[in-house]
mmCIF file of C-alpha atoms in Angstrom:
data_model
loop_
_atom_site.group_PDB
_atom_site.id
_atom_site.type_symbol
_atom_site.label_atom_id
_atom_site.label_comp_id
_atom_site.label_asym_id
_atom_site.label_seq_id
_atom_site.Cartn_x
_atom_site.Cartn_y
_atom_site.Cartn_z
ATOM 1 C CA GLU C 1230 19.281 -11.226 -17.359
ATOM 2 C CA ALA C 1231 21.039 -12.378 -14.176
ATOM 3 C CA MET C 1232 19.455 -15.795 -14.835
ATOM 4 C CA GLY C 1233 20.893 -15.931 -18.348
ATOM 5 C CA VAL C 1234 17.890 -14.696 -20.296
ATOM 6 C CA THR C 1235 18.569 -12.229 -23.111
ATOM 7 C CA VAL C 1236 16.231 -9.252 -22.890
ATOM 8 C CA GLU C 1237 15.831 -6.746 -25.702
ATOM 9 C CA ARG C 1238 13.468 -3.817 -25.941
ATOM 10 C CA ALA C 1239 12.084 -2.895 -29.359
ATOM 11 C CA ASP C 1240 8.836 -1.482 -30.728
ATOM 12 C CA LYS C 1241 7.632 -0.629 -27.213
ATOM 13 C CA ALA C 1242 7.891 -4.280 -26.184
ATOM 14 C CA TYR C 1243 10.303 -6.538 -24.323
ATOM 15 C CA HIS C 1244 11.613 -9.624 -26.141
ATOM 16 C CA PHE C 1245 12.937 -12.535 -24.078
ATOM 17 C CA LYS C 1246 15.237 -15.210 -25.495
ATOM 18 C CA GLY C 1247 16.561 -18.343 -23.832
ATOM 19 C CA ALA C 1248 15.555 -20.305 -20.738
ATOM 20 C CA PRO C 1249 16.485 -19.083 -17.254
ATOM 21 C CA ARG C 1250 19.165 -20.883 -15.280
ATOM 22 C CA ALA C 1251 19.976 -20.934 -11.577
ATOM 23 C CA ALA C 1252 21.898 -17.891 -10.405
ATOM 24 C CA THR C 1253 22.491 -15.471 -7.561
ATOM 25 C CA ILE C 1254 20.371 -12.376 -8.045
ATOM 26 C CA VAL C 1255 21.107 -9.169 -6.153
ATOM 27 C CA LEU C 1256 18.191 -6.776 -6.516
ATOM 28 C CA PRO C 1257 18.989 -3.046 -6.762
ATOM 29 C CA GLU C 1258 16.310 -2.261 -4.156
ATOM 30 C CA PHE C 1259 13.715 -3.979 -1.975
ATOM 31 C CA SER C 1260 11.219 -4.219 -4.818
ATOM 32 C CA VAL C 1261 8.052 -6.207 -4.213
ATOM 33 C CA THR C 1262 7.301 -6.905 -7.880
ATOM 34 C CA ALA C 1263 10.915 -7.687 -8.762
ATOM 35 C CA THR C 1264 11.118 -10.140 -5.854
ATOM 36 C CA GLU C 1265 7.883 -11.842 -6.860
ATOM 37 C CA ASN C 1266 8.902 -12.180 -10.513
ATOM 38 C CA ALA C 1267 12.355 -13.510 -9.638
ATOM 39 C CA LEU C 1268 10.777 -15.973 -7.214
ATOM 40 C CA MET C 1269 8.313 -17.282 -9.798
ATOM 41 C CA ALA C 1270 11.060 -17.568 -12.393
ATOM 42 C CA ALA C 1271 13.230 -19.573 -9.996
ATOM 43 C CA VAL C 1272 10.776 -22.169 -8.661
ATOM 44 C CA GLN C 1273 10.865 -24.290 -11.840
ATOM 45 C CA THR C 1274 14.447 -23.518 -12.853
ATOM 46 C CA ALA C 1275 16.827 -26.425 -12.233
ATOM 47 C CA GLY C 1276 19.457 -25.793 -9.556
ATOM 48 C CA VAL C 1277 19.616 -23.359 -6.655
ATOM 49 C CA THR C 1278 18.764 -19.682 -7.141
ATOM 50 C CA VAL C 1279 19.500 -17.129 -4.426
ATOM 51 C CA ILE C 1280 17.627 -13.804 -4.360
ATOM 52 C CA LYS C 1281 19.345 -11.174 -2.216
ATOM 53 C CA LEU C 1282 17.841 -7.860 -1.061
ATOM 54 C CA ALA C 1283 14.441 -9.488 -1.505
ATOM 55 C CA ALA C 1284 11.339 -7.626 -0.364
ATOM 56 C CA ALA C 1285 9.611 -9.109 2.685
ATOM 57 C CA GLU C 1286 6.157 -7.483 2.528
ATOM 58 C CA PRO C 1287 3.237 -9.668 3.680
ATOM 59 C CA HIS C 1288 2.030 -10.304 0.128
ATOM 60 C CA VAL C 1289 5.550 -11.412 -0.911
ATOM 61 C CA GLN C 1290 5.611 -13.812 2.023
ATOM 62 C CA GLU C 1291 2.164 -15.039 1.033
ATOM 63 C CA LEU C 1292 3.314 -15.769 -2.520
ATOM 64 C CA GLY C 1293 6.237 -17.772 -1.123
ATOM 65 C CA GLU C 1294 3.941 -19.739 1.183
ATOM 66 C CA PHE C 1295 1.493 -20.401 -1.652
ATOM 67 C CA LEU C 1296 4.277 -21.657 -3.923
ATOM 68 C CA GLN C 1297 5.476 -23.904 -1.092
ATOM 69 C CA LYS C 1298 1.991 -25.417 -0.899
ATOM 70 C CA MET C 1299 2.277 -26.075 -4.641
ATOM 71 C CA GLY C 1300 5.522 -27.993 -4.135
ATOM 72 C CA ALA C 1301 8.149 -25.253 -4.522
ATOM 73 C CA ARG C 1302 11.268 -25.513 -2.357
ATOM 74 C CA ILE C 1303 11.870 -22.078 -0.896
ATOM 75 C CA SER C 1304 13.705 -21.091 2.261
ATOM 76 C CA GLY C 1305 14.039 -17.653 3.831
ATOM 77 C CA VAL C 1306 10.434 -16.538 3.305
ATOM 78 C CA GLY C 1307 9.953 -13.345 5.299
ATOM 79 C CA THR C 1308 13.658 -12.434 5.155
ATOM 80 C CA HIS C 1309 15.700 -10.437 2.663
ATOM 81 C CA THR C 1310 17.448 -13.521 1.242
ATOM 82 C CA LEU C 1311 15.446 -16.212 -0.538
ATOM 83 C CA THR C 1312 16.957 -19.537 -1.558
ATOM 84 C CA VAL C 1313 15.035 -21.512 -4.168
ATOM 85 C CA GLU C 1314 15.753 -25.091 -5.225
ATOM 86 C CA GLY C 1315 14.040 -25.574 -8.562
ATOM 87 C CA VAL C 1316 11.482 -28.346 -9.041
ATOM 88 C CA ALA C 1317 10.272 -29.902 -12.268
ATOM 89 C CA GLN C 1318 6.564 -29.434 -11.637
ATOM 90 C CA LEU C 1319 4.137 -27.644 -9.333
ATOM 91 C CA ARG C 1320 0.803 -29.001 -8.131
ATOM 92 C CA GLY C 1321 -2.534 -27.408 -7.308
ATOM 93 C CA ALA C 1322 -3.168 -26.066 -3.815
ATOM 94 C CA GLN C 1323 -5.830 -24.423 -1.698
ATOM 95 C CA HIS C 1324 -5.097 -21.043 -0.149
ATOM 96 C CA THR C 1325 -6.939 -18.207 1.604
ATOM 97 C CA ILE C 1326 -5.811 -14.697 0.672
ATOM 98 C CA ILE C 1327 -4.611 -12.471 3.536
ATOM 99 C CA PRO C 1328 -6.267 -9.108 4.268
ATOM 100 C CA ASP C 1329 -4.745 -6.225 2.282
ATOM 101 C CA GLN C 1330 -2.719 -4.065 4.701
ATOM 102 C CA ILE C 1331 -2.749 -1.123 2.259
ATOM 103 C CA GLU C 1332 -6.516 -1.147 1.906
ATOM 104 C CA ILE C 1333 -6.921 -1.368 5.679
ATOM 105 C CA GLY C 1334 -4.516 1.532 6.199
ATOM 106 C CA THR C 1335 -6.362 3.591 3.579
ATOM 107 C CA PHE C 1336 -9.703 3.078 5.312
ATOM 108 C CA ALA C 1337 -8.094 3.891 8.679
ATOM 109 C CA ALA C 1338 -6.794 7.202 7.300
ATOM 110 C CA LEU C 1339 -10.201 7.883 5.737
ATOM 111 C CA ALA C 1340 -12.030 7.335 9.031
ATOM 112 C CA ALA C 1341 -9.556 9.505 10.942
ATOM 113 C CA ALA C 1342 -9.568 12.372 8.417
ATOM 114 C CA THR C 1343 -13.395 12.478 8.316
ATOM 115 C CA ARG C 1344 -13.597 12.063 12.119
ATOM 116 C CA SER C 1345 -15.751 8.989 11.632
ATOM 117 C CA GLU C 1346 -16.024 5.593 13.248
ATOM 118 C CA LEU C 1347 -15.212 2.536 11.155
ATOM 119 C CA ILE C 1348 -14.701 -1.094 12.105
ATOM 120 C CA LEU C 1349 -12.297 -2.872 9.760
ATOM 121 C CA ARG C 1350 -12.118 -6.637 9.636
ATOM 122 C CA PRO C 1351 -10.451 -9.000 9.155
ATOM 123 C CA ILE C 1352 -7.014 -7.570 9.846
ATOM 124 C CA ILE C 1353 -3.680 -9.162 10.759
ATOM 125 C CA HIS C 1354 -2.135 -7.162 13.589
ATOM 126 C CA GLU C 1355 1.482 -7.990 12.738
ATOM 127 C CA HIS C 1356 1.116 -6.526 9.252
ATOM 128 C CA LEU C 1357 -0.123 -3.180 10.592
ATOM 129 C CA GLU C 1358 2.356 -2.422 13.375
ATOM 130 C CA SER C 1359 3.998 0.587 11.685
ATOM 131 C CA VAL C 1360 0.601 1.915 10.560
ATOM 132 C CA LEU C 1361 -0.760 1.722 14.105
ATOM 133 C CA ILE C 1362 2.272 3.640 15.373
ATOM 134 C CA ALA C 1363 1.540 6.380 12.818
ATOM 135 C CA LEU C 1364 -2.098 6.517 13.959
ATOM 136 C CA LYS C 1365 -0.963 6.960 17.555
ATOM 137 C CA ARG C 1366 1.386 9.794 16.562
ATOM 138 C CA ALA C 1367 -1.548 11.586 14.952
ATOM 139 C CA ASN C 1368 -3.555 11.154 18.188
ATOM 140 C CA ILE C 1369 -6.129 8.936 16.507
ATOM 141 C CA HIS C 1370 -8.141 6.819 18.890
ATOM 142 C CA PHE C 1371 -8.544 3.169 17.928
ATOM 143 C CA GLU C 1372 -9.189 -0.218 19.469
ATOM 144 C CA LEU C 1373 -7.590 -3.458 18.356
ATOM 145 C CA ARG C 1374 -9.326 -6.739 19.027
ATOM 146 C CA ILE C 1375 -7.603 -10.048 18.333
ATOM 147 C CA MET C 1376 -10.061 -12.874 17.645
ATOM 148 C CA ASN C 1377 -7.539 -15.567 16.681
ATOM 149 C CA GLN C 1378 -4.387 -15.363 18.791
ATOM 150 C CA GLU C 1379 -2.527 -18.022 16.818
ATOM 151 C CA LEU C 1380 -2.985 -16.281 13.462
ATOM 152 C CA GLY C 1381 -3.135 -12.736 14.857
ATOM 153 C CA ILE C 1382 -6.422 -12.125 13.036
ATOM 154 C CA GLY C 1383 -8.797 -9.542 14.456
ATOM 155 C CA GLU C 1384 -10.533 -6.240 13.827
ATOM 156 C CA LEU C 1385 -9.520 -2.598 14.034
ATOM 157 C CA SER C 1386 -12.014 -0.014 15.255
ATOM 158 C CA ILE C 1387 -11.205 3.624 14.410
ATOM 159 C CA LYS C 1388 -12.892 6.062 16.787
ATOM 160 C CA PRO C 1389 -13.887 9.670 15.985
ATOM 161 C CA SER C 1390 -10.874 11.838 16.871
ATOM 162 C CA THR C 1391 -11.264 15.614 17.214
ATOM 163 C CA ASN C 1392 -7.781 16.644 18.384
ATOM 164 C CA LEU C 1393 -5.571 15.407 15.544
ATOM 165 C CA ARG C 1394 -1.865 16.180 15.959
ATOM 166 C CA SER C 1395 0.765 16.797 13.307
ATOM 167 C CA PHE C 1396 3.123 13.902 12.658
ATOM 168 C CA LYS C 1397 6.025 12.626 10.606
ATOM 169 C CA VAL C 1398 5.919 9.488 8.495
ATOM 170 C CA GLN C 1399 8.768 8.034 6.496
ATOM 171 C CA ALA C 1400 8.119 5.292 3.994
ATOM 172 C CA MET C 1401 10.382 2.278 4.451
ATOM 173 C CA PRO C 1402 10.541 -1.348 3.297
ATOM 174 C CA TYR C 1403 8.429 -3.711 5.403
ATOM 175 C CA PRO C 1404 8.037 -3.801 8.362
ATOM 176 C CA GLY C 1405 8.375 -0.030 8.029
ATOM 177 C CA PHE C 1406 5.590 2.356 7.054
ATOM 178 C CA PRO C 1407 4.308 1.413 3.555
ATOM 179 C CA THR C 1408 5.099 3.756 0.678
ATOM 180 C CA ASP C 1409 1.569 3.152 -0.637
ATOM 181 C CA LEU C 1410 0.086 4.776 2.485
ATOM 182 C CA GLN C 1411 2.036 8.024 2.571
ATOM 183 C CA ALA C 1412 -0.494 9.713 0.258
ATOM 184 C CA PRO C 1413 -3.646 8.847 2.290
ATOM 185 C CA PHE C 1414 -1.882 10.046 5.435
ATOM 186 C CA ALA C 1415 -1.146 13.349 3.693
ATOM 187 C CA VAL C 1416 -4.892 14.071 3.612
ATOM 188 C CA LEU C 1417 -4.987 13.270 7.310
ATOM 189 C CA ALA C 1418 -2.171 15.797 7.820
ATOM 190 C CA THR C 1419 -4.312 18.577 6.303
ATOM 191 C CA GLN C 1420 -6.747 18.093 9.197
ATOM 192 C CA ALA C 1421 -4.129 17.865 11.968
ATOM 193 C CA GLN C 1422 -2.940 20.711 14.181
ATOM 194 C CA GLY C 1423 0.609 21.766 13.296
ATOM 195 C CA THR C 1424 3.108 20.971 10.560
ATOM 196 C CA SER C 1425 3.515 17.403 9.322
ATOM 197 C CA LEU C 1426 6.289 15.896 7.203
ATOM 198 C CA ILE C 1427 5.632 13.123 4.682
ATOM 199 C CA HIS C 1428 8.911 11.573 3.509
ATOM 200 C CA ASP C 1429 9.154 8.879 0.839
ATOM 201 C CA PRO C 1430 12.843 8.137 0.159
ATOM 202 C CA LEU C 1431 11.978 4.981 -1.804
ATOM 203 C CA PHE C 1432 10.482 6.533 -4.939
ATOM 204 C CA GLU C 1433 10.474 9.835 -6.791
ATOM 205 C CA GLY C 1434 7.424 11.415 -8.346
ATOM 206 C CA ARG C 1435 4.912 10.098 -5.815
ATOM 207 C CA MET C 1436 3.939 13.562 -4.579
ATOM 208 C CA THR C 1437 1.953 14.679 -7.631
ATOM 209 C CA TYR C 1438 -1.309 14.293 -5.695
ATOM 210 C CA VAL C 1439 -0.226 17.229 -3.503
ATOM 211 C CA HIS C 1440 -0.995 19.688 -6.326
ATOM 212 C CA GLU C 1441 -4.567 18.390 -6.387
ATOM 213 C CA LEU C 1442 -4.855 18.819 -2.604
ATOM 214 C CA VAL C 1443 -3.602 22.402 -2.910
ATOM 215 C CA LYS C 1444 -6.368 23.079 -5.456
ATOM 216 C CA MET C 1445 -8.785 21.986 -2.719
ATOM 217 C CA GLY C 1446 -7.281 24.352 -0.150
ATOM 218 C CA ALA C 1447 -4.501 22.357 1.487
ATOM 219 C CA ASN C 1448 -1.501 24.247 2.857
ATOM 220 C CA ALA C 1449 1.175 21.961 1.427
ATOM 221 C CA ILE C 1450 4.611 22.424 -0.111
ATOM 222 C CA VAL C 1451 6.512 19.806 -2.093
ATOM 223 C CA ALA C 1452 10.010 20.387 -0.675
ATOM 224 C CA ASP C 1453 11.750 18.002 -3.094
ATOM 225 C CA PRO C 1454 10.889 14.799 -5.038
ATOM 226 C CA HIS C 1455 10.789 12.856 -1.754
ATOM 227 C CA ARG C 1456 9.246 15.198 0.845
ATOM 228 C CA VAL C 1457 6.093 17.215 1.362
ATOM 229 C CA ILE C 1458 5.386 19.588 4.254
ATOM 230 C CA ILE C 1459 1.732 20.044 5.240
ATOM 231 C CA SER C 1460 0.365 22.556 7.766
ATOM 232 C CA GLY C 1461 -3.083 22.328 9.265
ATOM 233 C CA PRO C 1462 -5.792 22.169 10.029
ATOM 234 C CA THR C 1463 -7.186 23.656 6.828
ATOM 235 C CA PRO C 1464 -10.679 23.244 5.377
ATOM 236 C CA LEU C 1465 -10.833 21.546 1.994
ATOM 237 C CA PHE C 1466 -13.290 22.530 -0.726
ATOM 238 C CA GLY C 1467 -14.761 20.518 -3.582
ATOM 239 C CA GLN C 1468 -13.026 20.858 -6.944
ATOM 240 C CA GLU C 1469 -12.660 18.931 -10.188
ATOM 241 C CA ILE C 1470 -9.414 16.984 -9.776
ATOM 242 C CA GLN C 1471 -7.579 14.081 -11.417
ATOM 243 C CA SER C 1472 -6.954 10.594 -10.009
ATOM 244 C CA LEU C 1473 -3.406 10.454 -11.494
ATOM 245 C CA ASP C 1474 -2.727 6.876 -10.303
ATOM 246 C CA LEU C 1475 -4.075 4.130 -8.041
ATOM 247 C CA ARG C 1476 -2.931 5.433 -4.639
ATOM 248 C CA ALA C 1477 -3.385 9.092 -5.532
ATOM 249 C CA GLY C 1478 -6.916 8.284 -6.682
ATOM 250 C CA ALA C 1479 -7.852 6.656 -3.369
ATOM 251 C CA THR C 1480 -6.210 9.563 -1.544
ATOM 252 C CA LEU C 1481 -8.304 12.115 -3.422
ATOM 253 C CA VAL C 1482 -11.461 10.164 -2.677
ATOM 254 C CA ILE C 1483 -10.627 10.701 1.014
ATOM 255 C CA ALA C 1484 -10.021 14.395 0.305
ATOM 256 C CA GLY C 1485 -13.399 14.619 -1.434
ATOM 257 C CA LEU C 1486 -15.148 13.124 1.594
ATOM 258 C CA VAL C 1487 -13.374 15.604 3.878
ATOM 259 C CA ALA C 1488 -14.096 18.591 1.622
ATOM 260 C CA GLN C 1489 -17.062 20.922 1.741
ATOM 261 C CA GLY C 1490 -19.167 20.855 -1.406
ATOM 262 C CA THR C 1491 -18.937 18.517 -4.386
ATOM 263 C CA THR C 1492 -15.706 16.994 -5.631
ATOM 264 C CA ILE C 1493 -15.475 15.534 -9.143
ATOM 265 C CA LEU C 1494 -12.668 13.003 -9.524
ATOM 266 C CA THR C 1495 -11.782 12.149 -13.130
ATOM 267 C CA GLY C 1496 -9.937 9.004 -14.200
ATOM 268 C CA ALA C 1497 -11.415 7.153 -11.231
ATOM 269 C CA GLU C 1498 -11.204 3.776 -13.000
ATOM 270 C CA VAL C 1499 -7.539 3.470 -11.952
ATOM 271 C CA ILE C 1500 -8.701 3.102 -8.336
ATOM 272 C CA ASP C 1501 -10.414 -0.215 -9.125
ATOM 273 C CA ARG C 1502 -7.051 -1.928 -9.513
ATOM 274 C CA GLY C 1503 -6.435 -1.786 -5.768
ATOM 275 C CA TYR C 1504 -9.808 -1.120 -4.134
ATOM 276 C CA GLU C 1505 -12.654 -3.355 -5.246
ATOM 277 C CA GLN C 1506 -16.072 -1.659 -5.387
ATOM 278 C CA LEU C 1507 -14.773 1.279 -3.342
ATOM 279 C CA ASP C 1508 -17.742 3.497 -4.127
ATOM 280 C CA GLU C 1509 -20.256 0.810 -3.167
ATOM 281 C CA ARG C 1510 -18.578 0.083 0.153
ATOM 282 C CA LEU C 1511 -18.319 3.775 1.023
ATOM 283 C CA ARG C 1512 -21.997 4.303 0.225
ATOM 284 C CA ALA C 1513 -22.775 1.422 2.575
ATOM 285 C CA VAL C 1514 -21.258 3.393 5.470
ATOM 286 C CA GLY C 1515 -22.939 6.684 4.605
ATOM 287 C CA ALA C 1516 -20.720 8.402 2.026
ATOM 288 C CA LYS C 1517 -22.385 10.428 -0.714
ATOM 289 C CA ILE C 1518 -20.411 9.113 -3.663
ATOM 290 C CA GLU C 1519 -21.558 8.240 -7.164
ATOM 291 C CA ARG C 1520 -19.748 6.659 -10.088
ATOM 292 C CA VAL C 1521 -20.571 8.395 -13.375
ATOM 293 C CA PRO C 1522 -19.684 6.536 -16.620
#
């Protein structure tokens, strides 16, 4: 609408009328998807479009860099203000996708919570700085090896850690701790000594997975829509639980691997949207996990 498009909602659908025009867009929050959509709308819109309060997550930067390879004129990639000079046409380009920082962080939490050793590669160190700080706070032992200094590409080795400590994480826009990793770290908190605080001020309603963890034996209290307090360590026990959503589903897979006995996770198909062949890869490193149609 800020670009002049008329948007109406009717019959459970959005109807768009008119062509976008150059404008200054001020986003209400540092939204990854909103930034990406505004950016893609602007690259072939005549004139100069400015996107303020833009998200700067690695995958937003990557989209900007990919569009630049295709001929888009974008400045400010990696900052919270993007300036786009529209072009008439884009061209094909070749691009290599970056490692997924959220997937890497999920596997790191999984290895730590199950006191296992995992080597994750490739990783980009710069994208994981806040995650590595959180691992240190939890007293998780890891080694970082950089194999390409120029690109910062390397591997992350998570070591078995027996003396896990309670910690506090607060989700923040990049380069802060990712909101999509607060749930996996909550499982880790159930195995840590002391009381941990998980705080997600960015979104409400992302703590629903906690009720499933409590069913499994976790000592956790949802203090308000943004905070959960978890005391540990507590043993977890297999139960029939629900995936709820993508990140909650991956989180409860970790809980199932930590738990004694058999865990049945329903609605597991939602996990596939963010973790390709998760069950197959976990089986490859020794997990007893089976997908049942």
